[in-house]
């Protein structure tokens, strides 16, 4: 796309944002131009808080559908649109609600903790939600005598079981991006860059996490890189994250960990569905919009409220 067309598109988005009284929220895995034009860029937890408290009429959620749904659950009087409604997540797709319900019914004495990367229906069957930022805190808040089901990410679940020492029944879902980093290539990279630290998202497999110097959410990884005295990092999360890291920690070096093909281009195909044209279109047409049947919204809200009460002591709201 030529610079002139891009500039026109940015101006169009700017005008529409004012005309519609909209806020543009973006996840760190969005294309660089979307991150650069957004009013706020964050991880799942920060984006949920921002969506819950924002006062604009329209929330444009540049991320994947479960993130936009969470925004609508928390701030239902706003119009919540997303550039591409088909932007799903392999964790959502890998946990069909009816199959989960049958499994859950076999373990009625278990507390259900659900990663926010889940469907509305799965949330509605859960006691707590969590994000990768607060998952350890949520698990630790559950009394030690309670048994726990964790869904849908088996890798995050195994990491939580290890860190907290709690036994958990794990739904066997995984992130199609984080599960394909190559241990062999990471070992080679560590050899080549002995001064680098490895930063990894807890959705990675255990073999990758075992080689990491820091494990955390996208915002946690960013904070670590910003504050660290080290200047070189091997990155075990979605490749677009490096744009945010280079902006927030200029002068430092970020090297993506390759997949088994050797390609250091591990992007989330769902996140990549969004682009500037679709962002402009959804802002102009206010579609596709998230609509949630009210009784389902209220049931899905409960575990999200329970999460915020544990991690913030209160539930964020826009106050109206
Ligand atoms: P964060 O909450 O760490 O931003 O993670 C969201 C996600 O989808 C990771 O793949
Ligand atoms: Fe889902 Fe993985 Fe994409 Fe995150 S990176 S949205 S967990 S498929």
Short mmCIF file of N, CA, C and O in Angstrom, two decimals, residues 8 36 44 46 69 79 82 88 112 117 123 145 159 165 170 175 195 228 230 243 257 263 275 292:
data_model
loop_
_atom_site.label_atom_id
_atom_site.label_comp_id
_atom_site.label_asym_id
_atom_site.label_seq_id
_atom_site.Cartn_x
_atom_site.Cartn_y
_atom_site.Cartn_z
N UNK A 8 -4.30 8.47 3.92
CA UNK A 8 -5.74 8.74 3.75
C UNK A 8 -6.55 7.85 4.68
O UNK A 8 -7.52 8.30 5.31
N UNK A 36 -0.23 1.21 16.25
CA UNK A 36 0.20 2.62 16.25
C UNK A 36 -0.97 3.60 16.24
O UNK A 36 -0.85 4.71 16.73
N UNK A 44 -4.64 -8.96 27.65
CA UNK A 44 -6.08 -9.25 27.81
C UNK A 44 -6.66 -8.59 29.05
O UNK A 44 -7.78 -8.08 29.02
N UNK A 46 -5.51 -5.87 30.85
CA UNK A 46 -5.55 -4.41 30.76
C UNK A 46 -6.62 -3.95 29.77
O UNK A 46 -7.31 -2.96 30.00
N UNK A 69 -15.91 -9.92 23.07
CA UNK A 69 -17.05 -10.41 23.87
C UNK A 69 -16.88 -10.00 25.34
O UNK A 69 -17.84 -9.59 26.00
N UNK A 79 -21.57 0.08 22.12
CA UNK A 79 -21.52 -0.71 20.89
C UNK A 79 -20.09 -1.24 20.77
O UNK A 79 -19.15 -0.44 20.78
N UNK A 82 -15.71 -5.28 16.07
CA UNK A 82 -14.35 -5.77 15.81
C UNK A 82 -14.14 -5.83 14.30
O UNK A 82 -15.12 -6.02 13.56
N UNK A 88 -11.06 -15.82 15.63
CA UNK A 88 -11.35 -16.68 16.79
C UNK A 88 -10.06 -16.93 17.56
O UNK A 88 -9.19 -16.06 17.65
N UNK A 112 -14.25 -24.51 38.90
CA UNK A 112 -13.84 -24.38 37.49
C UNK A 112 -13.19 -23.02 37.25
O UNK A 112 -13.83 -21.98 37.44
N UNK A 117 -9.43 -16.75 27.39
CA UNK A 117 -9.47 -17.22 25.98
C UNK A 117 -10.45 -18.38 25.89
O UNK A 117 -10.06 -19.54 25.76
N UNK A 123 -17.40 -19.68 29.72
CA UNK A 123 -17.35 -18.74 30.86
C UNK A 123 -18.60 -18.93 31.73
O UNK A 123 -18.52 -18.89 32.97
N UNK A 145 -8.28 -26.94 50.04
CA UNK A 145 -9.02 -28.21 50.06
C UNK A 145 -9.95 -28.36 48.85
O UNK A 145 -10.61 -29.39 48.69
N UNK A 159 1.63 -25.20 33.74
CA UNK A 159 2.51 -24.19 34.34
C UNK A 159 1.96 -23.76 35.71
O UNK A 159 2.69 -23.66 36.69
N UNK A 165 1.72 -25.58 42.94
CA UNK A 165 1.73 -26.87 43.63
C UNK A 165 0.35 -27.49 43.76
O UNK A 165 0.18 -28.50 44.47
N UNK A 170 -6.93 -30.90 33.80
CA UNK A 170 -6.70 -29.95 32.70
C UNK A 170 -7.44 -30.35 31.43
O UNK A 170 -7.33 -31.50 30.98
N UNK A 175 -2.70 -23.43 22.43
CA UNK A 175 -2.61 -22.31 21.49
C UNK A 175 -1.78 -22.75 20.29
O UNK A 175 -0.63 -23.15 20.45
N UNK A 195 24.42 -13.99 25.83
CA UNK A 195 24.10 -12.84 26.69
C UNK A 195 22.60 -12.54 26.69
O UNK A 195 22.16 -11.58 27.34
N UNK A 228 14.59 -4.53 32.62
CA UNK A 228 15.79 -5.35 32.78
C UNK A 228 17.06 -4.57 32.40
O UNK A 228 17.05 -3.72 31.51
N UNK A 230 19.44 -6.17 31.12
CA UNK A 230 19.89 -6.88 29.91
C UNK A 230 19.38 -6.14 28.67
O UNK A 230 18.38 -5.44 28.73
N UNK A 243 7.03 -5.58 17.86
CA UNK A 243 6.81 -4.16 17.52
C UNK A 243 6.60 -3.34 18.80
O UNK A 243 7.22 -2.29 18.98
N UNK A 257 11.86 -16.53 18.75
CA UNK A 257 12.23 -17.96 18.75
C UNK A 257 11.56 -18.61 17.54
O UNK A 257 10.36 -18.40 17.32
N UNK A 263 11.31 -20.97 10.83
CA UNK A 263 10.77 -19.65 10.52
C UNK A 263 10.52 -18.86 11.81
O UNK A 263 9.85 -19.34 12.72
N UNK A 275 -7.15 -5.77 9.74
CA UNK A 275 -6.25 -4.85 9.07
C UNK A 275 -6.87 -3.45 9.10
O UNK A 275 -7.99 -3.27 9.58
N UNK A 292 -24.93 -10.16 22.69
CA UNK A 292 -24.98 -11.32 23.58
C UNK A 292 -26.35 -11.35 24.26
O UNK A 292 -26.79 -10.33 24.82
#
